[in-house]
Coordinates of C-alpha atoms in Angstrom, one line a residue:
Chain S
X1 CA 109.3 157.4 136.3
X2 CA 108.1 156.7 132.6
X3 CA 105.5 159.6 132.7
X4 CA 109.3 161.7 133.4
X5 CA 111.2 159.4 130.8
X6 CA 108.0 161.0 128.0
X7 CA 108.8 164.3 128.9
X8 CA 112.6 164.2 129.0
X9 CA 112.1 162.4 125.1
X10 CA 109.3 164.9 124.3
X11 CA 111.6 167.4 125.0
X12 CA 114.5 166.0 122.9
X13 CA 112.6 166.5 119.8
X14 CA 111.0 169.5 120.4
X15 CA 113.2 171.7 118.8
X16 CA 114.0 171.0 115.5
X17 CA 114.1 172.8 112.1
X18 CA 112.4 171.7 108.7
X19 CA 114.8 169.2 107.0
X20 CA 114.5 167.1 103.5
X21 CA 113.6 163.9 105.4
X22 CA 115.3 161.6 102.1
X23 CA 118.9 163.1 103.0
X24 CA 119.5 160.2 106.2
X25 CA 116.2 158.0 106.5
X26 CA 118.2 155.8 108.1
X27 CA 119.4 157.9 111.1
X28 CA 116.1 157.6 113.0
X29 CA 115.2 154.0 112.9
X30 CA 119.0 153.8 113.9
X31 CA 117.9 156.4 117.4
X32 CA 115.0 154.0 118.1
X33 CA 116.7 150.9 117.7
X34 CA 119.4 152.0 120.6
X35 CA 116.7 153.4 122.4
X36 CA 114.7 149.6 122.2
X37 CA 117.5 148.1 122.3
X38 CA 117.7 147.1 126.1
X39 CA 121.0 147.8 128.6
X40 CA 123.1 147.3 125.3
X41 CA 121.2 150.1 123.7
X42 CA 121.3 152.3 126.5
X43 CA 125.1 151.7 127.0
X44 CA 125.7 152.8 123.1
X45 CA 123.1 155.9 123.4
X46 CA 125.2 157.4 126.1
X47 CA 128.6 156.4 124.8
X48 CA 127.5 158.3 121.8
X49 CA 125.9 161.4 123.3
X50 CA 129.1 161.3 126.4
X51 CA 130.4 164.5 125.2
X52 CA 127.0 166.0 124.7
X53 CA 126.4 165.1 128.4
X54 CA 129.5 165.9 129.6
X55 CA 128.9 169.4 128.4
X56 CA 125.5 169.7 130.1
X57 CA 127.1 169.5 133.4
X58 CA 130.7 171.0 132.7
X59 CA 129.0 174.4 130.2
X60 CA 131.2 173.6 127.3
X61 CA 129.8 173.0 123.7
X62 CA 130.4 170.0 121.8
X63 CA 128.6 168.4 119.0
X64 CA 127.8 164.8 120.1
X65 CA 128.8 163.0 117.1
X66 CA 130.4 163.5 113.7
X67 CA 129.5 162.8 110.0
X68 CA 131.8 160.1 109.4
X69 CA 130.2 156.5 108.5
X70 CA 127.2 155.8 108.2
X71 CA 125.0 152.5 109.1
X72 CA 123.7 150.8 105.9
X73 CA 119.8 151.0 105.6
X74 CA 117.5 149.2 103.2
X75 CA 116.3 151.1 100.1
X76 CA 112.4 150.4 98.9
X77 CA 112.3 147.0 97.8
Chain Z
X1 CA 116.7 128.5 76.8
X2 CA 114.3 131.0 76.7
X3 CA 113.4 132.3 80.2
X4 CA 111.6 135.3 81.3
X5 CA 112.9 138.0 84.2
X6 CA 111.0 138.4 87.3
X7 CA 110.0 142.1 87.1
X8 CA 110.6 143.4 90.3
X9 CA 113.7 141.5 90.6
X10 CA 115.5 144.9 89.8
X11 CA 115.4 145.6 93.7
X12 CA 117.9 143.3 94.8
X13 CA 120.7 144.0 92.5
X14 CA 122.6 140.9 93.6
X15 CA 119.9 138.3 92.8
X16 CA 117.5 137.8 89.8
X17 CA 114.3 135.9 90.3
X18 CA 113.6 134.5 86.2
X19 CA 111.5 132.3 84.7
X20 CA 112.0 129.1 83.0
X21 CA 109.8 126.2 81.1
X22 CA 107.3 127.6 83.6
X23 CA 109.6 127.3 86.8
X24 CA 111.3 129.1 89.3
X25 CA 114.9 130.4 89.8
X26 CA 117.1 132.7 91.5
X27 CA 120.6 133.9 90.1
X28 CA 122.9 134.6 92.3
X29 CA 125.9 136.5 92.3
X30 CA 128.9 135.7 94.0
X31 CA 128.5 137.5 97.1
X32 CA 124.6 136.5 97.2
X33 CA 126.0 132.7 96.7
X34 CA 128.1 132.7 99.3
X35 CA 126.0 134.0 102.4
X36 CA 123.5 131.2 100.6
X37 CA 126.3 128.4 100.9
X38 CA 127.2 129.6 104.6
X39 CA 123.5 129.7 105.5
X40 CA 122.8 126.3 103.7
X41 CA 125.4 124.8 106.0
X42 CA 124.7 126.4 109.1
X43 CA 122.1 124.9 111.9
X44 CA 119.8 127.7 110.9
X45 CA 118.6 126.2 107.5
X46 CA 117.3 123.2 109.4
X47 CA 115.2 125.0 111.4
X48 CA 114.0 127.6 108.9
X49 CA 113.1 125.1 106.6
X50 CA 109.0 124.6 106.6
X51 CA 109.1 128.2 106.7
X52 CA 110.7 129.1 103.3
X53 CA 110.0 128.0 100.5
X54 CA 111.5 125.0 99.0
X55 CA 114.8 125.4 97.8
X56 CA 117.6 123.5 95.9
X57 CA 121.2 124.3 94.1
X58 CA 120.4 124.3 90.3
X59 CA 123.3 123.9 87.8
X60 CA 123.9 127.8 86.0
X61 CA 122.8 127.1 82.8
X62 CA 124.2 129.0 79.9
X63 CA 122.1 132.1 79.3
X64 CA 122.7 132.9 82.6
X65 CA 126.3 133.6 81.9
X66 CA 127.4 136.1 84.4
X67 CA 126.0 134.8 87.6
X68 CA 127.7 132.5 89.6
X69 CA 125.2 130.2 91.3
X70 CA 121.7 129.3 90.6
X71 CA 118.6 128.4 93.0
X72 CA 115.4 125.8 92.0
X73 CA 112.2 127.6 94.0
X74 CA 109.2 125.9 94.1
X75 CA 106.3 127.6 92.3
X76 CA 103.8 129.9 94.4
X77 CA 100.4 128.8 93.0
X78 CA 99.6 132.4 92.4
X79 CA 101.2 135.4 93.5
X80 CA 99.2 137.8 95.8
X81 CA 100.3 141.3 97.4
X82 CA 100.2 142.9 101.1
X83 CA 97.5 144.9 99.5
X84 CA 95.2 142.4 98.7
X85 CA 95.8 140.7 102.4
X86 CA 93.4 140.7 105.3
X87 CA 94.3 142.0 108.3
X88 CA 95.3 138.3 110.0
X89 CA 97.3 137.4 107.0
X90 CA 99.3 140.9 107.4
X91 CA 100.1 140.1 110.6
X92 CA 101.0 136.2 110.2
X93 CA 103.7 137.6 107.7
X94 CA 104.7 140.0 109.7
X95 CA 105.4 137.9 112.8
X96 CA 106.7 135.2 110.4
X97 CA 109.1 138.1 109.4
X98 CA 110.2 138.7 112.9
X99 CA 110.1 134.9 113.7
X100 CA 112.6 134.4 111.2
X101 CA 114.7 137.4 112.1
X102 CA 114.8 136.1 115.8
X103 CA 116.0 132.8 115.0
X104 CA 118.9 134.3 112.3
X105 CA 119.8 136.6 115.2
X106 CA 120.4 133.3 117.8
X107 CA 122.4 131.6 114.6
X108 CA 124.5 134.7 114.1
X109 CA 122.6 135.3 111.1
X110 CA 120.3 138.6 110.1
X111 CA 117.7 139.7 107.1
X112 CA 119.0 142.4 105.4
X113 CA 115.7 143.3 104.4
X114 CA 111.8 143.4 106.0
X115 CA 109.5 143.9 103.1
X116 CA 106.1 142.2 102.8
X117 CA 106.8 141.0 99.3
X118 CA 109.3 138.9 100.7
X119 CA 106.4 136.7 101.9
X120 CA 104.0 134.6 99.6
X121 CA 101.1 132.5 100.6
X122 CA 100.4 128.9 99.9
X123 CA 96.3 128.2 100.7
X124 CA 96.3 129.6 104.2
X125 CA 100.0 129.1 104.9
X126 CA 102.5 132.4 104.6
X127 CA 105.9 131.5 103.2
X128 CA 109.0 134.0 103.3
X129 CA 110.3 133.7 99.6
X130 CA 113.4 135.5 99.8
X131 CA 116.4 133.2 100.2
X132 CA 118.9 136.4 99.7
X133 CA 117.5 138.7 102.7
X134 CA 119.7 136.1 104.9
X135 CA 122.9 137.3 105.6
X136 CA 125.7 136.0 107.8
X137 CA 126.3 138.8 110.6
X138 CA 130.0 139.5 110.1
X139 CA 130.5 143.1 111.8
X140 CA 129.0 145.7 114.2
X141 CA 125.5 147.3 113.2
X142 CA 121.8 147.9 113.3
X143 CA 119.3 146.1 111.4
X144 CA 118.9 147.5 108.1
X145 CA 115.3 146.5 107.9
X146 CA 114.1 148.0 110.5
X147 CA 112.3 150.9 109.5
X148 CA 110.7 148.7 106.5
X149 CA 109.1 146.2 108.7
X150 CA 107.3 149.2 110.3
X151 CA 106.5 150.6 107.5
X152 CA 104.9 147.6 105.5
X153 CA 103.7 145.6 108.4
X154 CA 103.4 147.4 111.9
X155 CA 102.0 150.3 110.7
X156 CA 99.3 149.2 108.3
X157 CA 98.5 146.4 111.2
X158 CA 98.5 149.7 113.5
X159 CA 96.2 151.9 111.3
X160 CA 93.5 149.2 111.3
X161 CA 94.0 147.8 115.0
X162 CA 93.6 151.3 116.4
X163 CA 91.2 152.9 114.0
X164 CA 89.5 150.2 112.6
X165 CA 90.1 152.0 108.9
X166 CA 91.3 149.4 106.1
X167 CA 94.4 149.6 105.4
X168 CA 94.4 148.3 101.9
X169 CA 93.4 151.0 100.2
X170 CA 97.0 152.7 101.6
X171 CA 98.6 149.8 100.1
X172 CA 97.4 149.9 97.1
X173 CA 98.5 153.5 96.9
X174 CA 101.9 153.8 98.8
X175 CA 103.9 150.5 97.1
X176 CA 106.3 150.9 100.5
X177 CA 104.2 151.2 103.0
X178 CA 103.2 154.2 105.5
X179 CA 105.6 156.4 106.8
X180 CA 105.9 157.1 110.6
X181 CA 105.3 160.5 109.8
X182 CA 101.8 159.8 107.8
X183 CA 101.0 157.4 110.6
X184 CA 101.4 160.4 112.9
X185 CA 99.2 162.3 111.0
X186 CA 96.5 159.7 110.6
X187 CA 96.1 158.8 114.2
X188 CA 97.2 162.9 115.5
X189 CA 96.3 163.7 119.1
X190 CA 96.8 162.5 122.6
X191 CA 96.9 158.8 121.5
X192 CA 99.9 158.6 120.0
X193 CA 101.3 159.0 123.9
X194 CA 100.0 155.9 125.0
X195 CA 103.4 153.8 125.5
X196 CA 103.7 151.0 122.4
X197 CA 102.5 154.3 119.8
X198 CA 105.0 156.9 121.4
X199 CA 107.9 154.7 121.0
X200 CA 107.0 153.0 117.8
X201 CA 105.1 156.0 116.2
X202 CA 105.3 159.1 117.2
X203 CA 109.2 158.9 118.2
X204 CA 110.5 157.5 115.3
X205 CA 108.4 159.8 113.2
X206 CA 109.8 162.8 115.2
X207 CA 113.6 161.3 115.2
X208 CA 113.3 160.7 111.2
X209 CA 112.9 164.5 110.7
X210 CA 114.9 165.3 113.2
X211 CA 118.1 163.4 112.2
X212 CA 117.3 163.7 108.2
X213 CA 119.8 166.4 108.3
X214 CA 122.5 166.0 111.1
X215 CA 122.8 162.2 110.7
X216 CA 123.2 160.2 114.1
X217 CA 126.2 157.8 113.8
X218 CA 126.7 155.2 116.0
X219 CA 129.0 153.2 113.9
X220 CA 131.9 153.8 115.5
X221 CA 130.2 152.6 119.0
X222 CA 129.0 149.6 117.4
X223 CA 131.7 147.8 116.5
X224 CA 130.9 144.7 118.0
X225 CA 129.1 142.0 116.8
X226 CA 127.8 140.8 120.5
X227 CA 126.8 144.5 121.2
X228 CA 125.2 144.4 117.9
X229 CA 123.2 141.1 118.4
X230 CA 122.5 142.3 121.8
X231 CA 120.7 145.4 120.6
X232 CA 118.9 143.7 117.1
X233 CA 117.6 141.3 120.0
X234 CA 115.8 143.4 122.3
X235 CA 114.6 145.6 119.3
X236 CA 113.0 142.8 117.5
X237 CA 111.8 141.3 120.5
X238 CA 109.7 144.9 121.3
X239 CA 108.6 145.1 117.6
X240 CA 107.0 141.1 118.3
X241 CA 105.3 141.8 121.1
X242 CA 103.7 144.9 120.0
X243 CA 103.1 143.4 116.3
X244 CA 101.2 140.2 118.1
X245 CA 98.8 142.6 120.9
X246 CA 97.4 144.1 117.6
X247 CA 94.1 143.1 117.3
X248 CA 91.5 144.8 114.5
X249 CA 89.6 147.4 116.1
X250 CA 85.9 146.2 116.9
X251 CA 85.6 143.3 115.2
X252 CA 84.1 141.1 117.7
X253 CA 81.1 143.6 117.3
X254 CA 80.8 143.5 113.5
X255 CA 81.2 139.7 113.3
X256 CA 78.2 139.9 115.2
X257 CA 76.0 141.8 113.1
X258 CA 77.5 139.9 110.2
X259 CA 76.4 137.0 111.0
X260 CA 72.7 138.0 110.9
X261 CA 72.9 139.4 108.0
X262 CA 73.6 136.4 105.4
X263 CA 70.4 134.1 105.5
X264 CA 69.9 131.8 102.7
X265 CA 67.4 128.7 101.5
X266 CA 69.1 125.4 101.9
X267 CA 67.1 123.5 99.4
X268 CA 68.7 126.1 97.2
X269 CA 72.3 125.6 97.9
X270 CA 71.9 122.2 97.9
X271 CA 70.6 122.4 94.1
X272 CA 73.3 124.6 93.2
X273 CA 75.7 122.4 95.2
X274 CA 74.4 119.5 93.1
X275 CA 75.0 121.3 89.2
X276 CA 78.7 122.1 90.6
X277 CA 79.5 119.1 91.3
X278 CA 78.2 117.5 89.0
X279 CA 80.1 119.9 86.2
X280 CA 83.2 119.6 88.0
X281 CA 83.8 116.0 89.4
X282 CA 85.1 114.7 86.3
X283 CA 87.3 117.3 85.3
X284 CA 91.3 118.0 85.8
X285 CA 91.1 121.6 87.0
X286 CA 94.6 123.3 88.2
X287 CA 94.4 126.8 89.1
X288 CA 89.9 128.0 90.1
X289 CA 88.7 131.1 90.9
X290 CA 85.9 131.8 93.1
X291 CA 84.4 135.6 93.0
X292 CA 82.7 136.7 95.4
X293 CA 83.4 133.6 97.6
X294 CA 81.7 135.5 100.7
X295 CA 81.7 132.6 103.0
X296 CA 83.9 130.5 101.0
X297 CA 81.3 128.0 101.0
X298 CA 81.6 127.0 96.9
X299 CA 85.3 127.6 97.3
X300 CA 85.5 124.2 99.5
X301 CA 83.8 122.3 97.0
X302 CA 85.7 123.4 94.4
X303 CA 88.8 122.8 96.4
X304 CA 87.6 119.0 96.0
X305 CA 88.2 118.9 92.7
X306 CA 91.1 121.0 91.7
X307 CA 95.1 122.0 92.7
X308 CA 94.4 125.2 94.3
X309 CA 91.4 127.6 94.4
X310 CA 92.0 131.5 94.7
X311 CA 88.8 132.8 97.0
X312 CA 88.3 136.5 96.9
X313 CA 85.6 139.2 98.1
X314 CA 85.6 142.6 98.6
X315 CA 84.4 142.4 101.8
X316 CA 87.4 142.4 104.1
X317 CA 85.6 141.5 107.1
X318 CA 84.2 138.1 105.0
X319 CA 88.4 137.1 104.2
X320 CA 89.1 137.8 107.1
X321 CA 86.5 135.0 109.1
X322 CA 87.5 132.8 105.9
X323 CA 91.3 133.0 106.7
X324 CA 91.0 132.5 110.4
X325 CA 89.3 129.0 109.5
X326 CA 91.5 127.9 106.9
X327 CA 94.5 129.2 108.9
X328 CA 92.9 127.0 111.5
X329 CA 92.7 123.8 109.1
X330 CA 96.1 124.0 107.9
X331 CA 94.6 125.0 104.5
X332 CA 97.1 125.0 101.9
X333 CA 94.2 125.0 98.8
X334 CA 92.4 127.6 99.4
X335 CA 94.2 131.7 99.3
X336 CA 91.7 134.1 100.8
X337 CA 92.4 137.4 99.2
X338 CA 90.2 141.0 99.3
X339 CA 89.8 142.2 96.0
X340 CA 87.0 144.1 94.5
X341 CA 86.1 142.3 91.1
X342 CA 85.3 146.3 89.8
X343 CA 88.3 147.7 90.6
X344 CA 90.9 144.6 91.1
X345 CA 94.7 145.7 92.4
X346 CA 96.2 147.4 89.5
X347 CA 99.8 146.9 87.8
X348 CA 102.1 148.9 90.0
X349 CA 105.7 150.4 90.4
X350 CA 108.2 151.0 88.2
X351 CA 106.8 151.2 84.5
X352 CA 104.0 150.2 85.9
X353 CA 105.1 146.5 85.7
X354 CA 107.0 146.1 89.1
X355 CA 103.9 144.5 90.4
X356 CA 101.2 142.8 87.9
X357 CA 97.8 143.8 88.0
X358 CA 95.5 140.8 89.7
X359 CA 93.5 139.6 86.7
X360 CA 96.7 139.4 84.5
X361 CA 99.0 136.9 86.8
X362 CA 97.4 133.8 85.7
X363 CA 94.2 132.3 83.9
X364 CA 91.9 129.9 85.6
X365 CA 90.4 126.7 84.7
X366 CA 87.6 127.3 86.3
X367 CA 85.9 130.3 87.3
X368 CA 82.7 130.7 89.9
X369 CA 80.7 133.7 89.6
X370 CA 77.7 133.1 91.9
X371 CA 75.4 135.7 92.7
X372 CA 78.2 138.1 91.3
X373 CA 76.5 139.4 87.8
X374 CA 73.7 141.2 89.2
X375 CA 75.9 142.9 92.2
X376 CA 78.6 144.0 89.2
X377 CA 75.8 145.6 86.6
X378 CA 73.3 146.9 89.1
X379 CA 75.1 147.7 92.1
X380 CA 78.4 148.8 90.6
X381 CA 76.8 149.9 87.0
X382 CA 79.2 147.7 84.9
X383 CA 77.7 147.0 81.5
X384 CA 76.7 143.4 81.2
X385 CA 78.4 142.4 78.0
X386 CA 81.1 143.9 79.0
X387 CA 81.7 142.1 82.6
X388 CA 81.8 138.5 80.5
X389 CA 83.8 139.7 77.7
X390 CA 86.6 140.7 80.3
X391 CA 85.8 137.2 82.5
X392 CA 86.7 135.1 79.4
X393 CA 90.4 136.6 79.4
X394 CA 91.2 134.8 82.4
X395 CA 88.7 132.3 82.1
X396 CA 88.7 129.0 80.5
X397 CA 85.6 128.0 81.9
X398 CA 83.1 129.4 84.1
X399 CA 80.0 128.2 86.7
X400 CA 77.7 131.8 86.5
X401 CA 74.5 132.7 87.5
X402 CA 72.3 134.6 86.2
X403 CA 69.6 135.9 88.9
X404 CA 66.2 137.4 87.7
X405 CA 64.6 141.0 88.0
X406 CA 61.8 138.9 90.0
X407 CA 64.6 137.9 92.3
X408 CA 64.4 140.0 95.9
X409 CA 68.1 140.8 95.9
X410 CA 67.5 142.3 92.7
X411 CA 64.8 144.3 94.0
X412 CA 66.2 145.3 96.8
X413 CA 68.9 146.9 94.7
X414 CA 67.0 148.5 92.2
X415 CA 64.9 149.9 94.5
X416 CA 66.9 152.6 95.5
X417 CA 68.5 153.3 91.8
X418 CA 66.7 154.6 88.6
X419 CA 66.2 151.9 86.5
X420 CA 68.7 152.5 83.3
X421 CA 69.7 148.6 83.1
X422 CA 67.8 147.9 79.8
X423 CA 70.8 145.1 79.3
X424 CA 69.8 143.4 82.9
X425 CA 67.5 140.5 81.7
X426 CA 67.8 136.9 80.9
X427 CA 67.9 137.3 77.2
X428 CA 70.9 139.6 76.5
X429 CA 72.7 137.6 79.3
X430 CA 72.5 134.6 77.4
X431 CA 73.6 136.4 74.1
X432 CA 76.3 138.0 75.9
X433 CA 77.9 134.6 76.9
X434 CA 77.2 132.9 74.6
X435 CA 79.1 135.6 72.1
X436 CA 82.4 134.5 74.0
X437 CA 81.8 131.2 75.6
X438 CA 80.1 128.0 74.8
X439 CA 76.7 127.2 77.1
X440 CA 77.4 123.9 77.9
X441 CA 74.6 122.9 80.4
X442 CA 72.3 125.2 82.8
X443 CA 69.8 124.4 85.7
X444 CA 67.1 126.7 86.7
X445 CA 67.4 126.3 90.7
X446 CA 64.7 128.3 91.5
X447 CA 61.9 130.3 89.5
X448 CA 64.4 133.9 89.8
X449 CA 67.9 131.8 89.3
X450 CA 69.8 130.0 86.7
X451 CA 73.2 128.2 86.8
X452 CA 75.0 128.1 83.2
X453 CA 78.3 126.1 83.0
X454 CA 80.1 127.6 80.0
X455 CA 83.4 127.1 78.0
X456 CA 85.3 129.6 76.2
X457 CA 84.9 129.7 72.5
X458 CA 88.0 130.7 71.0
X459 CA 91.8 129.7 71.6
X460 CA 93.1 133.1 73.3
X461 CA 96.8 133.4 73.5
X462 CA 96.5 132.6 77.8

């Protein structure tokens, strides 16, 4: 069960073009925190990525979430 | 009233830590203020108490115009940096971190921040210095201060727990820590797939590149604080229990061959325990030094007879064993630190001034520099006259030894190096301290070593 949970994550990220990591540091710390973040985590991961899923099974596109506001995240200190 | 700005203060632009008549405050604007009056009130300061450090409302005083509350800290004895830590005392401060976070989280309470300057050591006891970082949790998110706790604590702790590499030296180069991404790189291959490394390494390095560009939001699905605390909990929970497995890798095995290695006379420490004492016991000494404090041995004695004694080696592995003792003892004398006397930490930051080089925070009262002299002009080629000119800057007084070309150590170390120390003997030792300090008494302990207890000559400006 976890060996299949590695792959399906493996798999997430594989594809992915070269991007200017200082644009959103925050955005990934945000992705593991969901994905540590027990049931409640879970629950929010696939409330965001619903649309994304529902796609997968019903063939239409969608883009799972939109650039509207952002979580805060701390700056070098 | 003349006070003096803290200079890396700049970071939190709602707080100023300044100077004044040689103590501590904190400004606070009235934002900062008021998440310190609701924390100050709430069951949380209570318990958090032995952990910080002491706190108390201070009046604004009038130079200070501006800011709308003021905070009395009580003075650190001297200010060390992550990068000057051992591995243990990384990773008390880190779980102290967490600790802290887990018991804001219960209160309703969070840290905004997770940096490793935000903790300060007192002896052998880590103390999170950062009143401001506590925030009441009034709406839906994710810990801000995620990322930076794994980049300042786990993933030095990592570096060295799986590799057994220092992780110093990467501190002393990168002033916020390692990226997941150079972690990544460092470690590379098929362990970063064992579990606690995929989730906490290699996946957030991949997710950081990944959503650098199209940003994952969750905000909107976040809008509860109990969701919220929910999540914070279990993450922080993860990040303790991988933080506290992390041991350093191999060092059961080195301790051993450690411990074989350092032999010595006792007849001859007890003579040189003897001149110590005797040069010390009637003084007042504040703030001591001991270089190259190895076991920490000299470092207890001087403890004895002063306020607080700052014991540092180059040898990691040396602070390390030291910490874990005085950690043990409830120390609060004696700070442990890993510093190389020939190349100390350097100033740091922005303008270079952020952080203070480690010879320029304070000066001591006291100095020891036991079997030090002939390790920094032989074994690290420093020039002789040179070494004490620079010790009397931050020394008022100083316990030396000079040790003897007759002397096997010194052998030992010349034997594999052409001899070009002309200025290695006994005669231009004495000339050279005595051009900056004043010999006040010496004892020959054995036929290769001399102690000299000196005082410096002229009235420098620290």
């Amino acid at each position: 069960m976890r060996n299949l949970a590695f792959i399906i994550l493996s798999l997430f990220f594989a594809f992915h073009s070269p991007v200017f990591a200082y644009l959103d540091p925050g955005s990934g710390s945000a992705f593991i925190q969901l994905l540590l973040g027990g049931v409640a985590g879970l629950l929010v991961l696939v409330k965001v990525y619903w649309r994304k899923l529902v796609s997968f099974f019903t063939g239409k596109k969608a883009e799972p979430h939109d650039v509207k506001d952002k979580l805060p995240e701390t700056a070098g200190k | 009233m003349s006070h003096h700005t803290e200079p890396s203060s700049f970071r939190d632009r709602e707080s100023l830590v300044y100077y004044s008549k040689g103590q501590v405050y904190r400004a606070l604007k009235a934002r900062a203020f008021d998440h310190f009056k609701k924390l100050s009130k709430s069951k949380l300061y209570a318990e958090i108490k032995p952990d910080i450090v002491k706190t108390r409302e201070a009046r604004v005083p009038p130079s200070m115009k501006g800011w709308q509350g003021v905070l009395y800290h009580e003075k650190i004895p001297f200010i060390s940096y992550p990068y000057e830590w051992c591995f243990s005392q990384l990773k008390d401060s880190a779980l102290l971190t967490l600790d802290l976070m887990q018991r804001s989280l219960k209160h309703g309470f969070l840290l905004k921040d997770a940096s490793s300057f935000n903790v300060q050591f007192r002896g052998a006891r880590p103390l999170f210095i950062d009143i401001s970082s506590f925030e009441r949790l009034e709406s839906g998110g994710l810990w801000p201060g995620y990322r930076q706790y794994c980049e300042m604590f786990l993933y030095p702790l990592v570096l060295t727990g799986i590799t057994g590499a220092d992780f110093q030296p990467e501190l002393k180069a990168l002033l916020n820590g390692i990226s997941a991404d150079r972690l990544k790189k460092l470690l590379g291959g098929l362990r970063l797939f064992r579990p606690s490394l995929f989730f906490h390494v290699y996946l957030p390095a991949r997710a950081q590149k990944k959503f650098a560009r199209h940003s994952f939001l969750p905000a909107e699905q976040l809008d509860s604080v109990e969701l919220s605390l929910a999540i914070m909990k279990s993450s922080v929970k993860r990040l303790a229990k991988v933080t506290r497995a992390l041991r350093w890798r191999n060092i059961d095995s080195a301790w051993a061959d450690y411990a074989q290695a350092n032999t010595y006379s006792k007849g001859e420490q007890a003579a040189k325990e003897a001149f110590l004492k005797k040069v010390i016991q009637k003084k007042k000494l504040g703030l001591t030094f001991d270089l190259g404090c190895n076991t920490g041995h000299y470092s207890r004695i001087l403890a004895k007879y002063s306020d607080f004694v700052i014991a540092i080696d180059s040898d990691h592995l040396a602070i390390e064993r030291l910490y874990l003792k005085l950690k043990a003892e409830q120390n609060e004398k004696i700070l442990p630190l890993v510093v190389n006397v020939a190349d100390p930490s350097p100033a740091r930051g922005f303008m270079s001034t952020e952080r203070m080089a480690f010879f320029e925070r304070e000066t001591a009262d006291l100095v020891l520099a036991l079997a030090l002299v002939h390790h920094l002009v032989i074994a690290e080629n420093l020039p002789m006259g040179g070494v004490i000119k620079w010790m009397a800057i931050f020394s008022r007084a100083m316990v030396i030894e000079f040790v003897d070309r007759s002397d096997a150590m010194v052998n030992q170390l010349l034997k594999n190096r052409i001899d070009v120390f002309d200025d290695y003997n006994e005669t231009s030792f004495r000339r050279s301290l005595a051009a900056v300090f004043r010999i006040v008494s010496e004892k020959k302990i054995t036929e290769s070593r001399t102690l000299f207890y000196c005082e410096r000559k002229s009235r420098k400006t620290r």
